[in-house]
């Protein structure tokens, strides 16, 4: 990210004034489970925990771990869980009930921690929250985690609740789009957007017939994020990003490229090898649709908050749009520090971007992007405040 640009930004720039009526991000928070895994320790631990004796699987996982660029990740899975549920490491065992016993409370616990941190930064009472948008692809139950979260936070019982389930990696940006619509159409509203994910539902022993399981083991992590969204900020609030314009688009006849199915063993994923190429072929047109709302044509005059689905996707995006190498720095750092944490990861990227802008200033306008099953593109025109 450049320290100065054609919009006149400079180090320690003056705060920009939010557009009247437009939704803004007023605070942000994150939370993680207590287990942290350095990438160099993952292979030995995974092979040991799943009792895998296949040298080919071990060698492939070692190669994948090096290629992901991930350095550390957090995980709900632990030695204690595997001791309590040894069947999780047994091939072909129906374990969906056990996995949900673990995942459902873990997801809400992380969401609660992230939300409490976010509300503390926001500086207003939790009872001032008027709506919840709750995003997860990691729990299944009725009532959903949105209700449990509202109870844990002590929110009013007439808080408006929306659940967005099983959207995958684009869920965080969908949540921003939905929260934006709520905030802009309900004067005075304050929306708590929470995302929370764990890889527990997909945990299983490695199998050559399921190569994507190894990609998941090498790339994905657990965690939660939260944001407070509202329009027309009050004096005691500190907006740092405006959600100016939002677009969702699916690519026809690509619904099988990312395929997730719930089975008796948990959730099974299949990922097409052509995913980076499909994104590469369609991303420029999608981005042009978003930036048409500004009078800026050069992609390098925007900042970029991109969900880091993996290094191949970031590399394709950078090359296709001819971005300078620093443009995706925050996305690459989030991937390195946390792995792909599905819907949460975009908020880790935005937090790194906020910290950078506080110190260095930066571009006024930017793009928030995420990709996932469908194939679905989610995009938001952002404005740094």
PDB file of C-alpha atoms in Angstrom, residues 33 76 81 84-85 96-113 134 136 138-141 143-145 148-149 152 165 196-198 200-201 224:
ATOM      1  CA  UNK A  33      -9.475 -20.966  20.429  1.00  0.00           C
ATOM      2  CA  UNK A  76     -10.606 -26.055  18.479  1.00  0.00           C
ATOM      3  CA  UNK A  81     -11.150 -33.906  22.423  1.00  0.00           C
ATOM      4  CA  UNK A  84     -12.902 -38.158  24.601  1.00  0.00           C
ATOM      5  CA  UNK A  85     -13.974 -38.948  21.015  1.00  0.00           C
ATOM      6  CA  UNK A  96     -21.680 -35.954  12.866  1.00  0.00           C
ATOM      7  CA  UNK A  97     -23.397 -36.043  16.292  1.00  0.00           C
ATOM      8  CA  UNK A  98     -20.064 -35.922  18.138  1.00  0.00           C
ATOM      9  CA  UNK A  99     -18.702 -33.170  15.922  1.00  0.00           C
ATOM     10  CA  UNK A 100     -21.756 -30.992  16.508  1.00  0.00           C
ATOM     11  CA  UNK A 101     -21.450 -31.556  20.266  1.00  0.00           C
ATOM     12  CA  UNK A 102     -17.998 -29.995  19.972  1.00  0.00           C
ATOM     13  CA  UNK A 103     -18.604 -27.378  17.290  1.00  0.00           C
ATOM     14  CA  UNK A 104     -21.903 -25.804  18.376  1.00  0.00           C
ATOM     15  CA  UNK A 105     -20.727 -24.480  21.774  1.00  0.00           C
ATOM     16  CA  UNK A 106     -17.217 -23.705  20.494  1.00  0.00           C
ATOM     17  CA  UNK A 107     -18.550 -21.481  17.709  1.00  0.00           C
ATOM     18  CA  UNK A 108     -20.744 -19.464  20.085  1.00  0.00           C
ATOM     19  CA  UNK A 109     -17.927 -19.177  22.654  1.00  0.00           C
ATOM     20  CA  UNK A 110     -15.587 -17.683  20.038  1.00  0.00           C
ATOM     21  CA  UNK A 111     -18.350 -15.431  18.665  1.00  0.00           C
ATOM     22  CA  UNK A 112     -19.051 -14.149  22.177  1.00  0.00           C
ATOM     23  CA  UNK A 113     -15.388 -13.341  22.848  1.00  0.00           C
ATOM     24  CA  UNK A 134     -24.702 -14.087  12.571  1.00  0.00           C
ATOM     25  CA  UNK A 136     -21.257 -19.506  10.335  1.00  0.00           C
ATOM     26  CA  UNK A 138     -19.682 -24.615  11.351  1.00  0.00           C
ATOM     27  CA  UNK A 139     -22.791 -25.266  13.433  1.00  0.00           C
ATOM     28  CA  UNK A 140     -26.222 -26.834  12.927  1.00  0.00           C
ATOM     29  CA  UNK A 141     -29.054 -26.560  15.457  1.00  0.00           C
ATOM     30  CA  UNK A 143     -32.424 -22.317  17.667  1.00  0.00           C
ATOM     31  CA  UNK A 144     -29.220 -21.120  16.075  1.00  0.00           C
ATOM     32  CA  UNK A 145     -26.109 -19.491  17.447  1.00  0.00           C
ATOM     33  CA  UNK A 148     -27.308 -18.116  22.108  1.00  0.00           C
ATOM     34  CA  UNK A 149     -25.077 -15.131  21.311  1.00  0.00           C
ATOM     35  CA  UNK A 152     -24.605 -14.424  26.267  1.00  0.00           C
ATOM     36  CA  UNK A 165     -25.496 -20.347   7.339  1.00  0.00           C
ATOM     37  CA  UNK A 196     -17.412 -17.770  13.731  1.00  0.00           C
ATOM     38  CA  UNK A 197     -15.884 -20.887  12.195  1.00  0.00           C
ATOM     39  CA  UNK A 198     -14.242 -24.170  13.176  1.00  0.00           C
ATOM     40  CA  UNK A 200     -14.244 -29.651  13.437  1.00  0.00           C
ATOM     41  CA  UNK A 201     -17.061 -30.694  11.060  1.00  0.00           C
ATOM     42  CA  UNK A 224     -14.234 -15.626  15.074  1.00  0.00           C
TER      43      UNK A 224
END
